[in-house]
Amino acid sequence: MTLPADSRLDDLAARVERIVASAPVLDIHTHLYDPAFGPLLLWGIDDLLVYHYLVAEAFRQLREPYEDFWRLDKSAQADRVWDALFVRNSPVSESCRGVLTTLHRLGIDPRRHDLPSLRKWFAAWKTPDYVDRCLNLANLRGILMTNSPFDDEERPVWEGGFTRDTRFQAALRIDPLLVAWPDAAARLAQWGYVSSADLNQANFDGARRFLADWARKISARYVMVSLPPSFRYPDTSPTTRLIDEVVLPFCREHGLPFALMPGVKRAVNPALRLAGDGMGRSDLSALENLCSANPANRFLATVLSRENQHELCVVARKFRNLHIFGCWWFTNIPLVIDEMTRLRLELLGLSFTPQHSDARVLDQVIYKWDHNRRIIGSVLAEKYVDLARSGWWVTEDEIRRDVSALFGGAFESFCQS
Ligand code: FIX
Ligand code: ZN
């Protein structure tokens, strides 16, 4: 028996990387908005630089009090970040490299420009053209937004109505309902859905009506919550009661998956504002219990702690009503993306979604997907080469089929299952 020639294996790997580099993606979790939301859709050099990932890193270099930074306007904050992270130091972190990849893919050499001239370059764009440019460069076929009826800037836009851009799909975000029930109940009471914060049947019915009205208004694809590492299910907390009596029955009735994102500790350092959230390891028996006690519900999950990733794969192996996705936030660095993608392919095959961008600024989809594609492409190429070494040569069509599953297809079939 002859072993496969190295050059055939190299060709296979190169073909896989080419296919991954050019396959269209559905980005299943972002914080971007339909362009009809106007200024809520962030883009341009200043927003790229004041992204909270970079602000957290800049504060490590800056010596001024936090409040002095926050008193500055956006451009002045961007100047401070640029100076701290790009001028006085080499921009080696993943978030800094992201700004550079974005500029590079837009055809800009940042070494030959200062911030005022970059600002001029961006100011020449009109939003609709720039949206097309970014989505084309990232090769996105769709984007899932994060849509919260509790957000006072966002809610009036939905209430006013607008013509949807079909590339921007909605996800109903309900954190306050599950993690700050008394406050959420006060809002729901104001909007006529509940009469008090009492956990009784009438209020559960009202909260379900609230979800149904908003899911319909925004055409939600799924319902979503982020949770602290202390999240347990079941327990005696209002969170468990509300999941059992409101969220899960609603999701079953409307055929929507429920996405959970455990692991975030909000405002560990409040002086950093949006950049001040931390993380902790979660107890994934909560997810096991949810999946096991509610087989008629479908769950999506991504978990923040690197230490949870192996067990998350094992939970997904046990429960086919769980679809895991993305390398979320602090795990969204090449070292961990590589590791998580391997873990998932090796334990789950192709029944997961390796990445979402979590972009908060439109232009970020360019770098996030550029970086993701390289890592996913090289890990996948290695896997197919391993298969070839075992005598199984995948065809070009099979590679395309598999990549399309990883880049949104598996998510879509899970949502429809
Ligand atoms: O809860 C979330 O959806 C998180 O992704 C955000 O809250 C976080 O600020 C973020 O942007 C992470 O990438
Ligand atoms: Zn997010």
XYZ file of C-alpha atoms and ligand atoms in Angstrom:
431
model
C 0.000 0.000 0.000
C 1.303 3.474 -0.888
C 0.880 6.459 1.367
C -0.728 9.586 -0.196
C 1.891 11.806 -1.795
C 2.600 14.986 0.160
C 1.829 17.191 -2.822
C -1.722 15.769 -3.094
C -2.209 16.511 0.586
C -0.872 20.035 0.129
C -3.276 20.557 -2.766
C -6.170 19.319 -0.652
C -5.259 21.661 2.206
C -4.899 24.605 -0.176
C -8.300 23.821 -1.761
C -9.991 23.707 1.655
C -8.459 27.014 2.694
C -9.577 28.599 -0.594
C -13.145 27.359 -0.161
C -13.331 28.553 3.457
C -11.886 31.929 2.466
C -14.618 32.525 -0.106
C -17.721 30.850 1.380
C -20.669 33.101 2.281
C -21.402 33.332 6.022
C -24.478 33.940 8.136
C -23.152 35.859 11.165
C -25.445 34.536 13.894
C -24.708 37.007 16.702
C -23.708 40.665 16.374
C -24.582 43.990 17.977
C -25.080 45.676 14.609
C -28.305 47.318 13.474
C -30.317 47.513 10.300
C -29.215 50.762 8.573
C -32.728 52.118 9.224
C -31.614 52.559 12.860
C -29.426 55.473 11.703
C -26.785 56.416 14.292
C -27.277 53.155 16.224
C -25.385 51.416 13.407
C -21.794 52.346 14.275
C -19.018 52.494 11.693
C -15.800 54.379 10.892
C -12.370 54.879 12.398
C -13.446 56.562 15.641
C -15.953 53.842 16.512
C -13.380 51.193 15.605
C -10.915 52.761 18.030
C -13.297 53.288 20.929
C -14.556 49.655 20.730
C -14.668 48.497 24.339
C -12.112 45.751 23.673
C -9.541 48.456 22.780
C -10.598 50.849 25.524
C -9.887 48.165 28.160
C -6.405 47.704 26.680
C -5.779 51.448 26.362
C -6.587 52.045 30.040
C -3.700 49.718 30.890
C -1.342 52.189 29.174
C -3.013 55.474 30.134
C -2.261 57.104 33.455
C -5.096 59.642 33.616
C -8.170 59.062 35.815
C -10.889 57.070 34.023
C -13.283 59.995 34.239
C -10.903 62.291 32.339
C -11.059 59.878 29.413
C -14.854 59.598 29.527
C -15.225 63.403 29.561
C -13.585 63.582 26.109
C -15.667 63.446 22.948
C -15.485 60.338 20.753
C -12.716 61.614 18.440
C -10.566 62.728 21.356
C -11.037 59.322 22.999
C -10.049 57.670 19.705
C -6.914 59.873 19.613
C -5.969 58.693 23.109
C -6.501 55.012 22.196
C -4.545 55.361 18.943
C -1.659 57.046 20.730
C -1.583 54.525 23.592
C -1.970 51.339 21.550
C -0.666 52.084 18.049
C 1.886 54.899 18.410
C 3.544 54.312 21.775
C 3.363 50.498 21.495
C 3.162 47.986 18.680
C -0.460 46.913 18.168
C 0.015 43.177 18.710
C -3.220 42.366 20.573
C -6.054 40.724 18.631
C -8.306 43.792 18.918
C -5.570 46.129 17.694
C -4.630 43.810 14.852
C -8.323 43.806 13.977
C -8.305 47.553 13.287
C -5.292 47.109 11.026
C -6.750 44.148 9.097
C -9.924 46.171 8.586
C -8.047 49.165 7.206
C -5.811 46.945 5.091
C -8.758 45.096 3.535
C -10.387 48.468 2.828
C -7.261 49.352 0.860
C -5.820 51.790 3.392
C -2.188 51.800 4.544
C -2.481 53.086 8.122
C 1.255 53.815 8.232
C 0.761 56.506 5.608
C -2.188 58.216 7.280
C -2.846 60.096 10.467
C -6.232 59.960 12.180
C -7.552 63.210 10.624
C -6.914 61.878 7.125
C -8.464 58.506 7.992
C -11.518 60.379 9.285
C -11.772 62.208 5.953
C -11.616 58.911 4.070
C -14.485 57.450 6.075
C -16.541 60.650 5.918
C -16.677 60.367 2.119
C -18.823 57.209 2.384
C -22.626 57.086 2.446
C -24.002 54.510 4.908
C -25.808 52.225 2.386
C -22.706 51.977 0.166
C -20.481 51.357 3.140
C -22.800 48.623 4.454
C -22.557 46.897 1.055
C -18.776 47.319 1.034
C -18.313 45.783 4.489
C -20.743 42.907 3.914
C -19.101 42.158 0.565
C -15.572 42.260 1.941
C -16.562 39.960 4.804
C -18.711 37.909 2.393
C -21.705 37.843 4.727
C -25.052 36.617 3.447
C -26.823 37.776 6.582
C -26.395 39.228 10.037
C -28.284 38.517 13.237
C -28.748 41.631 15.354
C -29.271 41.830 19.130
C -32.622 43.514 19.704
C -33.779 44.544 23.135
C -37.261 45.984 23.731
C -35.810 47.284 27.015
C -33.384 49.531 25.117
C -34.792 53.064 25.094
C -32.881 54.053 21.956
C -33.829 50.987 19.968
C -37.460 50.470 21.015
C -38.893 53.636 19.430
C -37.413 52.704 16.046
C -39.277 49.393 16.069
C -42.422 51.097 17.319
C -42.228 53.698 14.549
C -41.862 50.989 11.890
C -39.468 50.944 8.930
C -38.678 48.945 5.811
C -36.411 46.081 6.791
C -33.083 45.392 5.121
C -33.482 41.617 4.721
C -29.774 41.030 5.376
C -30.282 42.167 8.993
C -32.343 39.631 10.930
C -33.528 40.051 14.497
C -32.833 38.205 17.748
C -34.957 39.054 20.783
C -32.687 39.921 23.717
C -34.318 39.616 27.136
C -31.601 39.941 29.817
C -33.557 42.230 32.184
C -36.515 39.840 32.215
C -34.366 37.007 33.566
C -31.626 38.712 35.562
C -33.383 41.845 36.907
C -37.025 40.785 37.189
C -38.267 43.551 39.546
C -36.952 46.256 37.163
C -38.221 44.415 34.093
C -41.618 43.894 35.747
C -41.841 47.637 36.391
C -41.310 48.276 32.658
C -43.786 45.545 31.693
C -46.323 47.071 34.100
C -45.807 50.484 32.469
C -46.495 48.876 29.061
C -49.602 47.116 30.385
C -48.404 43.506 30.404
C -48.198 42.737 34.141
C -49.738 44.221 37.256
C -46.809 43.697 39.643
C -43.526 41.843 40.119
C -45.358 38.943 41.820
C -44.470 35.608 40.289
C -48.059 34.549 39.638
C -49.926 33.068 36.671
C -51.447 36.344 35.481
C -48.021 37.994 35.348
C -46.468 34.977 33.627
C -49.213 35.172 31.002
C -48.558 38.897 30.588
C -44.808 38.388 30.202
C -45.469 35.695 27.559
C -47.708 38.146 25.701
C -44.897 40.688 25.852
C -42.489 38.197 24.264
C -45.030 37.226 21.624
C -45.729 40.857 20.674
C -42.028 41.654 20.342
C -41.084 38.455 18.569
C -43.790 39.233 16.021
C -42.880 42.917 15.708
C -39.221 42.229 14.984
C -39.594 38.759 13.320
C -37.196 37.262 15.842
C -35.151 34.215 14.819
C -34.361 33.282 18.418
C -34.646 34.543 21.995
C -31.405 35.328 23.812
C -29.961 36.015 27.262
C -26.497 36.441 28.761
C -26.078 35.084 32.278
C -23.620 35.305 35.177
C -21.315 32.393 36.050
C -23.528 31.833 39.097
C -26.466 30.804 36.865
C -28.071 27.572 38.083
C -31.068 25.672 36.742
C -33.288 24.594 38.294
C -33.151 26.488 41.558
C -35.512 28.557 43.683
C -34.694 31.883 41.985
C -37.079 34.015 39.905
C -34.809 33.188 36.931
C -35.791 29.512 37.002
C -39.482 30.348 37.495
C -39.429 32.798 34.585
C -37.559 30.380 32.321
C -40.054 27.613 33.122
C -43.249 29.636 33.110
C -42.537 32.317 30.510
C -39.567 31.779 28.206
C -39.704 28.050 27.477
C -43.487 27.814 26.927
C -43.268 30.896 24.695
C -40.374 29.402 22.687
C -42.217 26.097 22.295
C -45.395 27.776 21.156
C -43.585 29.974 18.631
C -41.004 27.415 17.516
C -38.042 29.600 18.515
C -34.713 28.458 19.998
C -33.578 29.936 23.306
C -29.937 31.107 23.256
C -28.006 31.158 26.540
C -24.662 32.867 27.036
C -23.377 32.013 30.520
C -20.196 33.313 32.081
C -20.323 37.120 32.115
C -19.791 39.131 35.292
C -21.202 42.543 34.469
C -19.410 45.671 35.727
C -16.476 44.063 37.520
C -14.858 47.486 37.140
C -17.706 49.970 36.579
C -15.237 52.822 35.964
C -14.457 51.169 32.627
C -18.144 51.383 31.634
C -18.886 48.986 28.731
C -15.281 47.759 28.924
C -15.701 46.831 32.585
C -17.357 43.403 32.303
C -15.454 40.327 33.456
C -16.008 36.616 33.368
C -16.061 33.439 35.402
C -16.342 29.721 34.944
C -19.914 28.434 34.736
C -21.520 25.300 36.116
C -22.752 23.628 32.943
C -25.011 21.225 34.783
C -27.515 24.095 34.396
C -27.411 23.578 30.619
C -27.596 19.796 30.979
C -30.636 20.152 33.223
C -32.322 22.590 30.838
C -31.787 20.348 27.814
C -32.791 17.230 29.655
C -35.913 18.626 31.383
C -37.149 20.401 28.244
C -36.702 18.075 25.263
C -39.345 19.972 23.279
C -37.240 23.155 23.447
C -34.172 23.924 21.344
C -31.215 25.678 22.944
C -28.307 27.609 21.499
C -25.295 28.218 23.733
C -21.922 29.863 23.836
C -19.916 30.053 27.060
C -17.382 32.693 28.034
C -14.788 30.769 29.974
C -12.100 28.842 28.095
C -12.162 26.277 30.912
C -15.809 25.434 30.104
C -15.309 24.634 26.429
C -14.497 20.942 26.657
C -17.448 20.174 28.895
C -19.720 22.285 26.687
C -18.892 19.971 23.768
C -19.712 16.972 25.920
C -23.079 18.463 26.926
C -23.810 19.005 23.209
C -22.903 15.350 22.481
C -25.545 14.276 24.991
C -28.355 16.583 23.919
C -29.306 17.095 20.303
C -31.632 19.918 21.336
C -28.459 21.955 22.022
C -26.497 23.736 19.279
C -23.269 25.394 20.391
C -21.839 28.388 18.610
C -19.106 30.988 18.444
C -15.957 31.881 20.345
C -17.443 34.568 22.498
C -15.611 37.771 23.490
C -12.557 36.820 25.613
C -12.336 33.478 23.794
C -12.287 35.289 20.458
C -8.506 35.266 20.140
C -6.566 33.079 17.690
C -5.111 30.760 20.351
C -8.521 29.883 21.755
C -10.443 29.915 18.450
C -7.988 27.347 17.132
C -8.363 25.194 20.229
C -12.170 25.470 20.403
C -12.605 24.735 16.694
C -10.487 21.585 17.048
C -12.323 20.478 20.181
C -15.687 20.930 18.530
C -14.800 19.255 15.223
C -13.217 16.355 17.067
C -16.134 15.889 19.482
C -19.142 16.987 17.412
C -18.246 16.650 13.751
C -20.016 19.372 11.810
C -23.077 19.897 14.042
C -22.126 23.273 15.508
C -21.415 26.858 14.405
C -17.743 27.677 14.944
C -18.012 31.446 14.927
C -20.082 34.576 15.200
C -18.507 38.033 15.047
C -20.127 39.866 17.990
C -19.296 42.976 15.932
C -20.467 46.210 17.536
C -19.038 48.353 14.757
C -19.961 47.431 11.190
C -16.408 47.518 9.792
C -15.351 44.910 12.363
C -17.059 42.168 10.364
C -14.195 42.562 7.875
C -11.443 41.649 10.334
C -13.421 39.259 12.477
C -14.303 37.086 9.477
C -10.883 37.474 7.872
C -9.219 36.186 11.052
C -11.882 33.511 11.673
C -11.712 32.149 8.143
C -7.945 31.697 8.330
C -8.130 29.681 11.540
C -11.216 27.647 10.623
C -9.730 27.012 7.162
C -6.447 25.718 8.494
C -8.028 23.532 11.199
C -10.502 22.080 8.720
C -7.771 21.498 6.139
C -5.853 19.526 8.747
C -8.921 17.415 9.479
C -9.492 16.553 5.804
C -5.787 15.764 5.401
C -6.090 13.407 8.377
C -9.068 11.775 6.644
C -7.043 11.411 3.433
C -4.314 9.715 5.448
C -7.024 7.295 6.564
C -7.951 6.715 2.928
C -10.997 9.065 2.717
C -10.483 11.814 0.162
C -13.239 14.424 0.375
C -14.534 15.837 -2.883
C -14.770 19.555 -3.624
C -18.587 19.337 -3.342
C -18.330 17.678 0.037
C -15.971 20.377 1.289
C -18.377 23.091 0.107
C -21.324 21.288 1.741
C -19.469 21.016 5.060
C -18.263 24.627 5.043
C -21.732 25.865 4.247
C -23.020 23.929 7.298
C -20.354 25.494 9.526
C -21.035 28.983 8.185
C -24.741 29.152 8.994
C -26.334 26.079 7.409
C -26.163 23.895 10.535
C -27.603 26.780 12.591
C -30.473 27.226 10.122
C -31.346 23.530 10.042
C -31.205 23.407 13.837
C -33.582 26.370 14.065
C -35.981 24.669 11.647
C -35.753 21.200 13.241
O -23.703 39.977 26.020
C -23.236 40.038 24.877
O -23.897 39.791 23.860
C -21.793 40.434 24.768
O -21.308 39.983 23.534
C -21.627 41.919 24.936
O -22.309 42.330 26.054
C -20.165 42.353 25.033
O -20.128 43.686 25.450
C -19.441 42.219 23.742
O -19.486 43.102 22.926
C -18.669 41.051 23.510
O -18.135 40.830 22.426
Zn -22.727 39.824 22.097
